[in-house]
XYZ file of N, CA and C in Angstrom:
354
model
N -14.922 9.983 -1.974
C -13.746 9.258 -1.478
C -14.031 7.764 -1.728
N -13.037 7.053 -2.300
C -13.179 5.635 -2.564
C -12.634 4.845 -1.386
N -13.384 3.825 -1.018
C -12.954 2.963 0.057
C -13.191 1.458 -0.270
N -12.245 0.640 0.026
C -12.403 -0.798 -0.168
C -12.177 -1.479 1.193
N -13.138 -2.334 1.538
C -13.064 -3.010 2.867
C -13.184 -4.522 2.697
N -12.128 -5.233 3.104
C -12.092 -6.719 2.987
C -12.647 -7.351 4.254
N -13.188 -8.547 4.134
C -13.649 -9.328 5.267
C -13.555 -10.773 4.889
N -13.678 -11.620 5.910
C -13.691 -13.106 5.660
C -12.488 -13.836 6.031
N -11.421 -13.119 6.429
C -10.161 -13.741 6.759
C -10.315 -14.484 8.130
N -9.356 -15.350 8.438
C -9.398 -16.104 9.715
C -8.420 -17.242 9.712
N -8.617 -18.105 10.719
C -7.768 -19.276 10.894
C -8.498 -20.494 10.529
N -7.949 -21.329 9.589
C -8.562 -22.511 9.130
C -7.515 -23.633 9.054
N -7.951 -24.877 9.070
C -7.067 -25.977 8.971
C -6.787 -26.351 7.529
N -5.675 -27.041 7.312
C -5.325 -27.554 5.964
C -6.489 -28.302 5.328
N -6.759 -27.937 4.089
C -7.873 -28.607 3.377
C -9.168 -27.901 3.509
N -9.245 -26.892 4.371
C -10.475 -26.206 4.606
C -10.774 -25.130 3.493
N -11.864 -24.447 3.717
C -12.289 -23.438 2.745
C -12.596 -22.069 3.410
N -12.508 -21.041 2.707
C -12.746 -19.729 3.193
C -13.157 -18.800 2.007
N -14.094 -17.925 2.277
C -14.457 -16.977 1.242
C -14.206 -15.549 1.695
N -13.408 -14.826 0.940
C -13.091 -13.420 1.200
C -14.052 -12.531 0.402
N -14.380 -11.401 1.051
C -15.222 -10.425 0.364
C -14.554 -9.041 0.400
N -14.775 -8.295 -0.636
C -14.310 -6.923 -0.666
C -15.422 -6.018 -1.197
N -15.911 -5.104 -0.382
C -16.977 -4.226 -0.753
C -16.394 -2.811 -0.884
N -16.749 -2.162 -2.017
C -16.211 -0.845 -2.289
C -17.351 0.203 -2.321
N -16.952 1.425 -2.051
C -17.918 2.540 -2.070
C -17.167 3.732 -2.693
N -17.971 4.722 -3.082
C -17.424 5.904 -3.713
C -17.623 5.898 -5.231
N -17.114 7.000 -5.822
C -17.255 7.154 -7.257
C -16.107 6.457 -7.966
N -16.469 5.326 -8.650
C -15.495 4.467 -9.288
C -15.838 4.305 -10.766
N -14.867 4.326 -11.617
C -15.043 4.071 -13.016
C -15.725 2.787 -13.300
N -16.664 2.767 -14.231
C -17.430 1.531 -14.545
C -16.539 0.547 -15.310
N -15.413 0.984 -15.856
C -14.497 0.162 -16.536
C -13.286 -0.024 -15.614
N -13.193 -1.181 -15.056
C -12.105 -1.382 -14.022
C -11.766 -2.869 -13.926
N -10.707 -3.152 -13.215
C -10.287 -4.491 -12.883
C -10.130 -4.572 -11.343
N -10.684 -5.571 -10.760
C -10.550 -5.798 -9.302
C -9.738 -7.100 -9.157
N -8.866 -7.019 -8.168
C -7.992 -8.191 -7.950
C -7.695 -8.428 -6.524
N -7.260 -9.716 -6.239
C -6.805 -10.073 -4.902
C -5.305 -10.338 -4.983
N -4.599 -9.699 -4.070
C -3.185 -9.911 -3.912
C -2.895 -10.492 -2.493
N -1.743 -11.104 -2.332
C -1.393 -11.557 -0.989
C 0.058 -11.361 -0.726
N 0.405 -11.255 0.529
C 1.795 -11.049 0.901
C 2.059 -11.848 2.169
N 2.889 -12.896 2.085
C 3.269 -13.652 3.249
C 4.500 -13.009 3.950
N 4.771 -13.476 5.143
C 5.915 -12.882 5.896
C 7.233 -12.976 5.108
N 7.901 -11.810 4.932
C 9.149 -11.793 4.260
C 9.079 -11.973 2.718
N 7.878 -12.005 2.187
C 7.706 -12.257 0.774
C 7.198 -10.987 0.038
N 7.338 -11.030 -1.287
C 6.780 -9.930 -2.102
C 5.272 -10.088 -2.187
N 4.607 -9.003 -2.528
C 3.141 -9.042 -2.760
C 2.912 -9.617 -4.222
N 2.091 -10.612 -4.278
C 1.806 -11.235 -5.501
C 0.351 -11.240 -5.894
N 0.082 -11.229 -7.152
C -1.320 -11.270 -7.672
C -1.828 -12.697 -7.491
N -3.000 -12.817 -6.934
C -3.653 -14.123 -6.743
C -4.674 -14.355 -7.867
N -5.565 -13.362 -8.082
C -6.557 -13.468 -9.120
C -7.113 -12.076 -9.403
N -7.664 -11.872 -10.610
C -8.257 -10.632 -10.960
C -9.471 -10.887 -11.807
N -10.370 -9.848 -11.862
C -11.540 -9.955 -12.667
C -11.930 -8.588 -13.186
N -12.272 -8.485 -14.437
C -12.595 -7.222 -15.079
C -14.071 -6.947 -14.956
N -14.478 -5.747 -15.331
C -15.900 -5.332 -15.230
C -16.745 -6.281 -16.110
N -16.191 -6.801 -17.213
C -16.889 -7.638 -18.138
C -16.854 -9.057 -17.728
N -16.080 -9.450 -16.672
C -16.065 -10.841 -16.226
C -14.877 -11.638 -16.630
N -13.908 -11.033 -17.341
C -12.701 -11.813 -17.651
C -11.870 -12.011 -16.434
N -11.391 -13.206 -16.259
C -10.635 -13.577 -15.026
C -9.253 -14.029 -15.393
N -8.299 -13.827 -14.408
C -6.982 -14.410 -14.466
C -6.664 -14.905 -13.081
N -6.064 -16.115 -13.042
C -5.738 -16.776 -11.774
C -4.296 -17.207 -11.770
N -3.596 -16.961 -10.683
C -2.224 -17.360 -10.567
C -2.059 -18.903 -10.577
N -0.935 -19.335 -11.152
C -0.725 -20.793 -11.250
C -0.719 -21.475 -9.909
N -0.227 -20.785 -8.878
C -0.112 -21.319 -7.560
C -1.462 -21.683 -6.904
N -2.506 -21.045 -7.373
C -3.853 -21.300 -6.807
C -4.907 -21.838 -7.772
N -4.453 -22.032 -9.026
C -5.330 -22.449 -10.095
C -5.915 -23.810 -9.723
N -7.247 -23.925 -9.871
C -7.972 -25.087 -9.553
C -8.477 -25.132 -8.140
N -8.028 -24.213 -7.270
C -8.414 -24.187 -5.921
C -9.218 -22.910 -5.549
N -8.795 -21.784 -6.155
C -9.433 -20.509 -5.835
C -10.270 -20.007 -7.039
N -11.359 -19.343 -6.751
C -12.221 -18.774 -7.762
C -12.583 -17.334 -7.384
N -12.393 -16.418 -8.380
C -12.755 -15.030 -8.158
C -14.053 -14.742 -8.864
N -14.909 -13.910 -8.321
C -16.171 -13.505 -8.904
C -16.523 -12.098 -8.373
N -17.491 -11.514 -9.001
C -17.949 -10.167 -8.532
C -19.431 -10.018 -8.730
N -20.013 -9.238 -7.873
C -21.426 -8.887 -7.935
C -21.551 -7.393 -7.996
N -21.706 -6.883 -9.206
C -21.715 -5.468 -9.390
C -22.884 -4.765 -8.677
N -24.014 -5.436 -8.600
C -25.128 -4.881 -7.905
C -24.861 -4.612 -6.418
N -24.007 -5.407 -5.865
C -23.669 -5.310 -4.417
C -22.315 -4.634 -4.227
N -21.692 -4.210 -5.328
C -20.321 -3.532 -5.219
C -19.371 -4.409 -4.459
N -19.359 -5.709 -4.812
C -18.529 -6.668 -4.060
C -17.826 -7.614 -4.973
N -16.535 -7.893 -4.636
C -15.811 -8.898 -5.283
C -15.435 -10.029 -4.247
N -15.465 -11.311 -4.704
C -15.264 -12.380 -3.826
C -14.037 -13.231 -4.221
N -13.459 -13.867 -3.250
C -12.435 -14.906 -3.555
C -12.795 -16.133 -2.721
N -13.228 -17.172 -3.467
C -13.552 -18.465 -2.833
C -12.286 -19.304 -2.791
N -11.824 -19.712 -1.645
C -10.619 -20.422 -1.487
C -10.940 -21.856 -0.959
N -10.584 -22.845 -1.668
C -10.778 -24.217 -1.316
C -9.481 -24.936 -1.224
N -9.489 -26.068 -0.570
C -8.245 -26.930 -0.399
C -7.056 -26.096 0.048
N -7.292 -25.361 1.072
C -6.214 -24.432 1.569
C -4.992 -25.188 2.131
N -3.856 -24.575 1.858
C -2.591 -25.111 2.320
C -1.877 -24.130 3.186
N -0.982 -24.613 4.079
C -0.187 -23.673 4.875
C 0.512 -22.535 4.005
N 0.891 -22.870 2.839
C 1.544 -21.929 1.959
C 0.630 -20.744 1.529
N -0.609 -20.910 1.763
C -1.571 -19.856 1.444
C -1.663 -18.782 2.544
N -1.028 -19.059 3.653
C -1.013 -18.094 4.753
C -0.410 -16.775 4.320
N -1.175 -15.658 4.505
C -0.724 -14.393 4.046
C -1.759 -13.337 4.402
N -1.398 -12.086 4.279
C -2.387 -11.001 4.334
C -2.905 -10.860 2.888
N -4.191 -10.849 2.750
C -4.799 -10.765 1.407
C -5.377 -9.346 1.244
N -5.047 -8.699 0.124
C -5.409 -7.344 -0.125
C -6.303 -7.266 -1.420
N -7.326 -6.464 -1.327
C -8.222 -6.218 -2.457
C -7.736 -4.952 -3.136
N -7.761 -4.960 -4.513
C -7.361 -3.819 -5.315
C -8.368 -3.551 -6.384
N -8.635 -2.306 -6.608
C -9.397 -1.862 -7.756
C -8.569 -0.906 -8.573
N -8.481 -1.179 -9.883
C -7.713 -0.350 -10.795
C -8.610 0.140 -11.931
N -8.676 1.446 -12.094
C -9.396 2.013 -13.211
C -8.639 1.687 -14.534
N -9.378 1.365 -15.549
C -8.766 1.105 -16.864
C -8.658 2.374 -17.737
N -9.116 3.498 -17.155
C -9.024 4.760 -17.793
C -7.501 5.166 -17.825
N -7.064 5.641 -18.942
C -5.629 5.995 -19.094
C -5.207 6.951 -18.025
N -4.185 6.543 -17.269
C -3.717 7.381 -16.173
C -4.604 7.435 -14.927
N -5.547 6.489 -14.958
C -6.476 6.462 -13.817
C -5.901 5.877 -12.590
N -6.570 6.081 -11.460
C -6.078 5.711 -10.160
C -6.308 4.210 -9.826
N -5.683 3.768 -8.828
C -5.896 2.415 -8.246
C -6.074 2.611 -6.713
N -6.772 1.641 -6.160
C -7.104 1.738 -4.709
C -6.831 0.385 -4.050
N -6.458 0.413 -2.787
C -6.144 -0.730 -2.004
C -7.000 -0.824 -0.794
N -7.422 -2.042 -0.429
C -8.102 -2.288 0.858
C -7.049 -2.405 1.976
N -7.477 -2.532 3.167
C -6.576 -2.550 4.279
C -5.952 -3.978 4.503
N -6.495 -4.949 3.932
C -5.975 -6.299 4.048
C -6.695 -7.129 5.114
N -6.746 -8.426 4.927
C -7.339 -9.375 5.880
C -6.433 -10.570 6.010
N -6.178 -11.003 7.222
C -5.265 -12.080 7.489
C -5.878 -13.440 7.282
N -5.239 -14.297 6.507
C -5.597 -15.713 6.349
C -4.489 -16.557 6.871
N -4.785 -17.422 7.831
C -3.798 -18.312 8.386
C -4.325 -19.776 8.261
N -3.475 -20.671 7.675
C -3.829 -22.000 7.460
C -2.927 -22.865 8.310
N -3.495 -23.599 9.291
C -2.713 -24.389 10.196
C -2.361 -25.738 9.578
N -1.173 -26.270 9.913
C -0.672 -27.520 9.392
C -1.073 -28.705 10.304
């Protein structure tokens, strides 16, 4: 059984920093993409950043220059370093793993709340 668990969310002030972690367990394809999504109140879920098994990254324009995604395969963990946080970043952040195998599965974490005070 595959499980993804996020941690690191919390309450921070504008301009502060936070690092989210997502640790996964279970039998997972070695060829995959892991990503961070977020969903604010009354908004759609949007991609924040993603990183492939080989290290290729994509970052949303809204957080470019402020957020960095990375992964440590030895620790089965993906990170999202968030700097210069703004109130607009307030959302539930979800970790996702997607197999790149054709027709392969995807998995979601339970989400972690990030709140940025103004």
